Protein backbone atom coordinates (compact mmCIF):
# COMPACT_ATOMS: atom_id res chain seq x y z
CA UNK A 1 0.00 0.00 0.00
CA UNK A 2 2.93 2.30 0.58
CA UNK A 3 4.03 1.96 -3.03
CA UNK A 4 0.76 3.38 -4.36
CA UNK A 5 1.89 6.90 -3.48
CA UNK A 6 3.29 8.45 -6.66
CA UNK A 7 5.43 11.57 -6.72
CA UNK A 8 4.17 14.49 -8.81
CA UNK A 9 7.35 15.80 -10.33
CA UNK A 10 8.20 19.53 -9.84
CA UNK A 11 7.38 20.98 -6.44
CA UNK A 12 4.34 23.20 -6.14
CA UNK A 13 4.62 26.93 -5.63
CA UNK A 14 3.88 28.30 -2.12
CA UNK A 15 0.46 29.41 -3.41
CA UNK A 16 -0.37 25.94 -4.71
CA UNK A 17 0.77 24.37 -1.44
CA UNK A 18 -2.07 26.17 0.33
CA UNK A 19 -4.61 24.16 -1.61
CA UNK A 20 -5.58 20.89 0.13
CA UNK A 21 -5.65 17.72 -1.98
CA UNK A 22 -9.19 16.94 -0.87
CA UNK A 23 -12.13 18.81 0.57
CA UNK A 24 -11.84 19.13 4.35
CA UNK A 25 -14.51 21.64 5.22
CA UNK A 26 -14.31 20.64 8.87
CA UNK A 27 -10.51 21.06 8.88
CA UNK A 28 -9.91 24.52 7.43
CA UNK A 29 -6.48 25.86 6.55
CA UNK A 30 -5.20 27.79 9.58
CA UNK A 31 -3.11 30.94 9.33
CA UNK A 32 -0.99 32.42 12.13
CA UNK A 33 1.50 35.30 12.03
CA UNK A 34 4.32 32.96 10.96
CA UNK A 35 2.69 29.67 9.96
CA UNK A 36 0.28 28.00 7.58
CA UNK A 37 -1.36 24.80 8.84
CA UNK A 38 -2.70 22.78 5.92
CA UNK A 39 -3.25 19.21 4.76
CA UNK A 40 -0.07 17.12 4.26
CA UNK A 41 0.91 16.87 0.60
CA UNK A 42 3.03 14.50 -1.44
CA UNK A 43 5.51 17.36 -1.82
CA UNK A 44 6.13 17.08 1.94
CA UNK A 45 7.29 13.46 1.85
CA UNK A 46 11.04 14.04 1.60
CA UNK A 47 11.09 16.74 4.30
CA UNK A 48 8.77 14.70 6.49
CA UNK A 49 10.97 11.60 6.26
CA UNK A 50 14.11 13.65 6.93
CA UNK A 51 12.80 15.47 10.00
CA UNK A 52 10.86 12.56 11.51
CA UNK A 53 13.81 10.16 11.29
CA UNK A 54 15.12 11.41 14.63
CA UNK A 55 15.11 9.43 17.87
CA UNK A 56 14.84 12.67 19.86
CA UNK A 57 11.39 13.11 18.32
CA UNK A 58 10.20 9.51 17.98
CA UNK A 59 10.88 8.67 21.62
CA UNK A 60 8.80 11.64 22.77
CA UNK A 61 5.63 10.67 20.89
CA UNK A 62 3.73 7.43 21.13
CA UNK A 63 3.09 6.33 17.56
CA UNK A 64 6.09 7.34 15.48
CA UNK A 65 8.36 4.48 14.38
CA UNK A 66 12.14 4.75 14.43
CA UNK A 67 13.89 4.61 12.04
CA UNK A 68 11.37 6.63 10.01
CA UNK A 69 11.64 5.97 6.28
CA UNK A 70 10.37 7.55 3.08
CA UNK A 71 7.89 4.66 2.90
CA UNK A 72 6.60 5.65 6.36
CA UNK A 73 6.19 9.24 5.17
CA UNK A 74 4.36 8.10 2.04
CA UNK A 75 2.00 6.00 4.10
CA UNK A 76 1.37 8.86 6.54
CA UNK A 77 0.47 11.30 3.75
CA UNK A 78 -1.75 8.68 2.08
CA UNK A 79 -3.66 7.99 5.30
CA UNK A 80 -3.93 11.69 6.17
CA UNK A 81 -5.31 12.41 2.70
CA UNK A 82 -7.79 9.54 3.00
CA UNK A 83 -8.89 10.77 6.42
CA UNK A 84 -8.13 7.48 8.16
CA UNK A 85 -5.95 8.98 10.90
CA UNK A 86 -7.16 11.56 13.39
CA UNK A 87 -9.98 14.05 13.02
CA UNK A 88 -7.74 16.69 11.44
CA UNK A 89 -4.11 16.24 10.49
CA UNK A 90 -2.05 19.25 9.51
CA UNK A 91 1.37 19.93 8.09
CA UNK A 92 3.01 22.85 9.92
CA UNK A 93 4.65 25.10 7.32
CA UNK A 94 6.27 28.53 7.30
CA UNK A 95 4.09 31.29 5.91
CA UNK A 96 6.93 33.07 4.12
CA UNK A 97 8.43 30.22 2.11
CA UNK A 98 6.21 27.15 2.63
CA UNK A 99 8.97 25.15 4.35
CA UNK A 100 7.72 22.01 6.10
CA UNK A 101 8.39 22.13 9.86
CA UNK A 102 6.41 19.25 11.36
CA UNK A 103 2.86 18.04 11.98
CA UNK A 104 -0.04 18.58 14.34
CA UNK A 105 -3.57 17.31 14.62
CA UNK A 106 -6.57 16.43 16.76
CA UNK A 107 -8.25 13.12 17.46
CA UNK A 108 -11.71 12.56 18.94
CA UNK A 109 -13.13 10.13 21.47
CA UNK A 110 -16.02 7.77 20.81
CA UNK A 111 -18.56 10.13 22.41
CA UNK A 112 -17.34 13.16 20.50
CA UNK A 113 -17.20 15.43 23.55
CA UNK A 114 -13.41 15.57 23.83
CA UNK A 115 -10.56 15.79 21.34
CA UNK A 116 -6.86 15.30 21.93
CA UNK A 117 -4.15 17.61 20.65
CA UNK A 118 -0.92 16.25 19.20
CA UNK A 119 2.09 17.86 17.55
CA UNK A 120 5.77 17.50 16.72
CA UNK A 121 8.41 19.73 15.11
CA UNK A 122 11.65 18.88 13.38
CA UNK A 123 14.59 19.46 15.72
CA UNK A 124 16.11 22.32 13.63
CA UNK A 125 12.93 24.30 14.36
CA UNK A 126 12.79 23.85 18.13
CA UNK A 127 12.85 26.76 20.60
CA UNK A 128 11.38 29.30 18.20
CA UNK A 129 7.79 29.30 19.44
CA UNK A 130 6.42 27.48 16.39
CA UNK A 131 4.90 24.61 18.40
CA UNK A 132 3.02 27.01 20.68
CA UNK A 133 1.79 29.04 17.71
CA UNK A 134 0.51 25.93 15.94
CA UNK A 135 -1.01 24.41 19.08
CA UNK A 136 -2.89 27.59 19.93
CA UNK A 137 -4.29 27.87 16.41
CA UNK A 138 -5.42 24.24 16.45
CA UNK A 139 -6.94 24.58 19.92
CA UNK A 140 -8.91 27.66 18.88
CA UNK A 141 -10.15 25.93 15.72
CA UNK A 142 -11.29 22.85 17.66
CA UNK A 143 -13.36 24.82 20.16
CA UNK A 144 -14.81 27.15 17.51
CA UNK A 145 -15.85 24.47 15.01
CA UNK A 146 -16.77 21.52 17.23
CA UNK A 147 -19.30 20.95 19.98
CA UNK A 148 -16.72 19.69 22.46
CA UNK A 149 -16.53 20.29 26.18
CA UNK A 150 -12.87 19.47 26.71
CA UNK A 151 -9.58 19.18 24.90
CA UNK A 152 -6.80 16.92 26.14
CA UNK A 153 -3.05 16.86 25.59
CA UNK A 154 -0.30 14.53 26.75
CA UNK A 155 3.45 14.78 26.90
CA UNK A 156 6.22 12.53 28.08
CA UNK A 157 7.14 13.28 31.70
CA UNK A 158 10.69 14.17 30.69
CA UNK A 159 9.62 16.44 27.80
CA UNK A 160 9.95 19.86 29.40
CA UNK A 161 9.55 21.81 26.14
CA UNK A 162 6.28 20.09 25.24
CA UNK A 163 4.97 20.65 28.76
CA UNK A 164 5.61 24.38 28.34
CA UNK A 165 3.68 24.43 25.06
CA UNK A 166 0.70 22.69 26.66
CA UNK A 167 0.70 25.03 29.65
CA UNK A 168 0.98 28.13 27.45
CA UNK A 169 -2.20 27.00 25.72
CA UNK A 170 -4.03 26.98 29.06
CA UNK A 171 -4.21 23.24 29.70
CA UNK A 172 -4.25 22.12 33.34
CA UNK A 173 -2.52 19.06 34.76
CA UNK A 174 -4.86 16.12 35.42
CA UNK A 175 -2.61 13.15 36.19
CA UNK A 176 0.01 10.78 34.85
CA UNK A 177 0.08 7.31 33.37
CA UNK A 178 1.67 4.99 30.83
CA UNK A 179 1.16 4.75 27.07
CA UNK A 180 2.82 2.43 24.53
CA UNK A 181 5.73 3.80 22.50
CA UNK A 182 6.17 2.44 18.98
CA UNK A 183 9.76 3.68 18.74
CA UNK A 184 10.84 2.21 22.09
CA UNK A 185 8.78 -0.95 21.92
CA UNK A 186 7.46 -0.49 25.46
CA UNK A 187 5.58 1.94 27.66
CA UNK A 188 6.51 5.53 28.50
CA UNK A 189 5.37 7.71 31.39
CA UNK A 190 3.23 10.65 30.32
CA UNK A 191 1.45 13.58 31.91
CA UNK A 192 -2.17 14.26 30.99
CA UNK A 193 -3.53 17.81 30.67
CA UNK A 194 -7.03 19.14 29.94
CA UNK A 195 -8.54 22.43 28.77
CA UNK A 196 -12.30 22.90 29.15
CA UNK A 197 -14.43 25.21 27.03
CA UNK A 198 -15.13 27.66 29.85
CA UNK A 199 -11.42 28.13 30.53
CA UNK A 200 -10.68 28.49 26.84
CA UNK A 201 -13.33 31.18 26.49
CA UNK A 202 -11.88 33.03 29.48
CA UNK A 203 -8.38 32.88 27.98
CA UNK A 204 -9.67 34.16 24.66
CA UNK A 205 -11.38 37.11 26.39
CA UNK A 206 -8.23 37.91 28.34
CA UNK A 207 -6.33 38.24 25.10
CA UNK A 208 -2.90 38.73 26.63
CA UNK A 209 -3.11 35.27 28.16
CA UNK A 210 -3.02 33.75 24.70
GROMACS .gro file of C-alpha atoms in nm:
model
  210
    1UNK     CA    1   0.000   0.000   0.000
    2UNK     CA    2   0.293   0.230   0.058
    3UNK     CA    3   0.403   0.196  -0.303
    4UNK     CA    4   0.076   0.338  -0.436
    5UNK     CA    5   0.189   0.690  -0.348
    6UNK     CA    6   0.329   0.845  -0.666
    7UNK     CA    7   0.543   1.157  -0.672
    8UNK     CA    8   0.417   1.449  -0.881
    9UNK     CA    9   0.735   1.580  -1.033
   10UNK     CA   10   0.820   1.953  -0.984
   11UNK     CA   11   0.738   2.098  -0.644
   12UNK     CA   12   0.434   2.320  -0.614
   13UNK     CA   13   0.462   2.693  -0.563
   14UNK     CA   14   0.388   2.830  -0.212
   15UNK     CA   15   0.046   2.941  -0.341
   16UNK     CA   16  -0.037   2.594  -0.471
   17UNK     CA   17   0.077   2.437  -0.144
   18UNK     CA   18  -0.207   2.617   0.033
   19UNK     CA   19  -0.461   2.416  -0.161
   20UNK     CA   20  -0.558   2.089   0.013
   21UNK     CA   21  -0.565   1.772  -0.198
   22UNK     CA   22  -0.919   1.694  -0.087
   23UNK     CA   23  -1.213   1.881   0.057
   24UNK     CA   24  -1.184   1.913   0.435
   25UNK     CA   25  -1.451   2.164   0.522
   26UNK     CA   26  -1.431   2.064   0.887
   27UNK     CA   27  -1.051   2.106   0.888
   28UNK     CA   28  -0.991   2.452   0.743
   29UNK     CA   29  -0.648   2.586   0.655
   30UNK     CA   30  -0.520   2.779   0.958
   31UNK     CA   31  -0.311   3.094   0.933
   32UNK     CA   32  -0.099   3.242   1.213
   33UNK     CA   33   0.150   3.530   1.203
   34UNK     CA   34   0.432   3.296   1.096
   35UNK     CA   35   0.269   2.967   0.996
   36UNK     CA   36   0.028   2.800   0.758
   37UNK     CA   37  -0.136   2.480   0.884
   38UNK     CA   38  -0.270   2.278   0.592
   39UNK     CA   39  -0.325   1.921   0.476
   40UNK     CA   40  -0.007   1.712   0.426
   41UNK     CA   41   0.091   1.687   0.060
   42UNK     CA   42   0.303   1.450  -0.144
   43UNK     CA   43   0.551   1.736  -0.182
   44UNK     CA   44   0.613   1.708   0.194
   45UNK     CA   45   0.729   1.346   0.185
   46UNK     CA   46   1.104   1.404   0.160
   47UNK     CA   47   1.109   1.674   0.430
   48UNK     CA   48   0.877   1.470   0.649
   49UNK     CA   49   1.097   1.160   0.626
   50UNK     CA   50   1.411   1.365   0.693
   51UNK     CA   51   1.280   1.547   1.000
   52UNK     CA   52   1.086   1.256   1.151
   53UNK     CA   53   1.381   1.016   1.129
   54UNK     CA   54   1.512   1.141   1.463
   55UNK     CA   55   1.511   0.943   1.787
   56UNK     CA   56   1.484   1.267   1.986
   57UNK     CA   57   1.139   1.311   1.832
   58UNK     CA   58   1.020   0.951   1.798
   59UNK     CA   59   1.088   0.867   2.162
   60UNK     CA   60   0.880   1.164   2.277
   61UNK     CA   61   0.563   1.067   2.089
   62UNK     CA   62   0.373   0.743   2.113
   63UNK     CA   63   0.309   0.633   1.756
   64UNK     CA   64   0.609   0.734   1.548
   65UNK     CA   65   0.836   0.448   1.438
   66UNK     CA   66   1.214   0.475   1.443
   67UNK     CA   67   1.389   0.461   1.204
   68UNK     CA   68   1.137   0.663   1.001
   69UNK     CA   69   1.164   0.597   0.628
   70UNK     CA   70   1.037   0.755   0.308
   71UNK     CA   71   0.789   0.466   0.290
   72UNK     CA   72   0.660   0.565   0.636
   73UNK     CA   73   0.619   0.924   0.517
   74UNK     CA   74   0.436   0.810   0.204
   75UNK     CA   75   0.200   0.600   0.410
   76UNK     CA   76   0.137   0.886   0.654
   77UNK     CA   77   0.047   1.130   0.375
   78UNK     CA   78  -0.175   0.868   0.208
   79UNK     CA   79  -0.366   0.799   0.530
   80UNK     CA   80  -0.393   1.169   0.617
   81UNK     CA   81  -0.531   1.241   0.270
   82UNK     CA   82  -0.779   0.954   0.300
   83UNK     CA   83  -0.889   1.077   0.642
   84UNK     CA   84  -0.813   0.748   0.816
   85UNK     CA   85  -0.595   0.898   1.090
   86UNK     CA   86  -0.716   1.156   1.339
   87UNK     CA   87  -0.998   1.405   1.302
   88UNK     CA   88  -0.774   1.669   1.144
   89UNK     CA   89  -0.411   1.624   1.049
   90UNK     CA   90  -0.205   1.925   0.951
   91UNK     CA   91   0.137   1.993   0.809
   92UNK     CA   92   0.301   2.285   0.992
   93UNK     CA   93   0.465   2.510   0.732
   94UNK     CA   94   0.627   2.853   0.730
   95UNK     CA   95   0.409   3.129   0.591
   96UNK     CA   96   0.693   3.307   0.412
   97UNK     CA   97   0.843   3.022   0.211
   98UNK     CA   98   0.621   2.715   0.263
   99UNK     CA   99   0.897   2.515   0.435
  100UNK     CA  100   0.772   2.201   0.610
  101UNK     CA  101   0.839   2.213   0.986
  102UNK     CA  102   0.641   1.925   1.136
  103UNK     CA  103   0.286   1.804   1.198
  104UNK     CA  104  -0.004   1.858   1.434
  105UNK     CA  105  -0.357   1.731   1.462
  106UNK     CA  106  -0.657   1.643   1.676
  107UNK     CA  107  -0.825   1.312   1.746
  108UNK     CA  108  -1.171   1.256   1.894
  109UNK     CA  109  -1.313   1.013   2.147
  110UNK     CA  110  -1.602   0.777   2.081
  111UNK     CA  111  -1.856   1.013   2.241
  112UNK     CA  112  -1.734   1.316   2.050
  113UNK     CA  113  -1.720   1.543   2.355
  114UNK     CA  114  -1.341   1.557   2.383
  115UNK     CA  115  -1.056   1.579   2.134
  116UNK     CA  116  -0.686   1.530   2.193
  117UNK     CA  117  -0.415   1.761   2.065
  118UNK     CA  118  -0.092   1.625   1.920
  119UNK     CA  119   0.209   1.786   1.755
  120UNK     CA  120   0.577   1.750   1.672
  121UNK     CA  121   0.841   1.973   1.511
  122UNK     CA  122   1.165   1.888   1.338
  123UNK     CA  123   1.459   1.946   1.572
  124UNK     CA  124   1.611   2.232   1.363
  125UNK     CA  125   1.293   2.430   1.436
  126UNK     CA  126   1.279   2.385   1.813
  127UNK     CA  127   1.285   2.676   2.060
  128UNK     CA  128   1.138   2.930   1.820
  129UNK     CA  129   0.779   2.930   1.944
  130UNK     CA  130   0.642   2.748   1.639
  131UNK     CA  131   0.490   2.461   1.840
  132UNK     CA  132   0.302   2.701   2.068
  133UNK     CA  133   0.179   2.904   1.771
  134UNK     CA  134   0.051   2.593   1.594
  135UNK     CA  135  -0.101   2.441   1.908
  136UNK     CA  136  -0.289   2.759   1.993
  137UNK     CA  137  -0.429   2.787   1.641
  138UNK     CA  138  -0.542   2.424   1.645
  139UNK     CA  139  -0.694   2.458   1.992
  140UNK     CA  140  -0.891   2.766   1.888
  141UNK     CA  141  -1.015   2.593   1.572
  142UNK     CA  142  -1.129   2.285   1.766
  143UNK     CA  143  -1.336   2.482   2.016
  144UNK     CA  144  -1.481   2.715   1.751
  145UNK     CA  145  -1.585   2.447   1.501
  146UNK     CA  146  -1.677   2.152   1.723
  147UNK     CA  147  -1.930   2.095   1.998
  148UNK     CA  148  -1.672   1.969   2.246
  149UNK     CA  149  -1.653   2.029   2.618
  150UNK     CA  150  -1.287   1.947   2.671
  151UNK     CA  151  -0.958   1.918   2.490
  152UNK     CA  152  -0.680   1.692   2.614
  153UNK     CA  153  -0.305   1.686   2.559
  154UNK     CA  154  -0.030   1.453   2.675
  155UNK     CA  155   0.345   1.478   2.690
  156UNK     CA  156   0.622   1.253   2.808
  157UNK     CA  157   0.714   1.328   3.170
  158UNK     CA  158   1.069   1.417   3.069
  159UNK     CA  159   0.962   1.644   2.780
  160UNK     CA  160   0.995   1.986   2.940
  161UNK     CA  161   0.955   2.181   2.614
  162UNK     CA  162   0.628   2.009   2.524
  163UNK     CA  163   0.497   2.065   2.876
  164UNK     CA  164   0.561   2.438   2.834
  165UNK     CA  165   0.368   2.443   2.506
  166UNK     CA  166   0.070   2.269   2.666
  167UNK     CA  167   0.070   2.503   2.965
  168UNK     CA  168   0.098   2.813   2.745
  169UNK     CA  169  -0.220   2.700   2.572
  170UNK     CA  170  -0.403   2.698   2.906
  171UNK     CA  171  -0.421   2.324   2.970
  172UNK     CA  172  -0.425   2.212   3.334
  173UNK     CA  173  -0.252   1.906   3.476
  174UNK     CA  174  -0.486   1.612   3.542
  175UNK     CA  175  -0.261   1.315   3.619
  176UNK     CA  176   0.001   1.078   3.485
  177UNK     CA  177   0.008   0.731   3.337
  178UNK     CA  178   0.167   0.499   3.083
  179UNK     CA  179   0.116   0.475   2.707
  180UNK     CA  180   0.282   0.243   2.453
  181UNK     CA  181   0.573   0.380   2.250
  182UNK     CA  182   0.617   0.244   1.898
  183UNK     CA  183   0.976   0.368   1.874
  184UNK     CA  184   1.084   0.221   2.209
  185UNK     CA  185   0.878  -0.095   2.192
  186UNK     CA  186   0.746  -0.049   2.546
  187UNK     CA  187   0.558   0.194   2.766
  188UNK     CA  188   0.651   0.553   2.850
  189UNK     CA  189   0.537   0.771   3.139
  190UNK     CA  190   0.323   1.065   3.032
  191UNK     CA  191   0.145   1.358   3.191
  192UNK     CA  192  -0.217   1.426   3.099
  193UNK     CA  193  -0.353   1.781   3.067
  194UNK     CA  194  -0.703   1.914   2.994
  195UNK     CA  195  -0.854   2.243   2.877
  196UNK     CA  196  -1.230   2.290   2.915
  197UNK     CA  197  -1.443   2.521   2.703
  198UNK     CA  198  -1.513   2.766   2.985
  199UNK     CA  199  -1.142   2.813   3.053
  200UNK     CA  200  -1.068   2.849   2.684
  201UNK     CA  201  -1.333   3.118   2.649
  202UNK     CA  202  -1.188   3.303   2.948
  203UNK     CA  203  -0.838   3.288   2.798
  204UNK     CA  204  -0.967   3.416   2.466
  205UNK     CA  205  -1.138   3.711   2.639
  206UNK     CA  206  -0.823   3.791   2.834
  207UNK     CA  207  -0.633   3.824   2.510
  208UNK     CA  208  -0.290   3.873   2.663
  209UNK     CA  209  -0.311   3.527   2.816
  210UNK     CA  210  -0.302   3.375   2.470
   0.00000   0.00000   0.00000
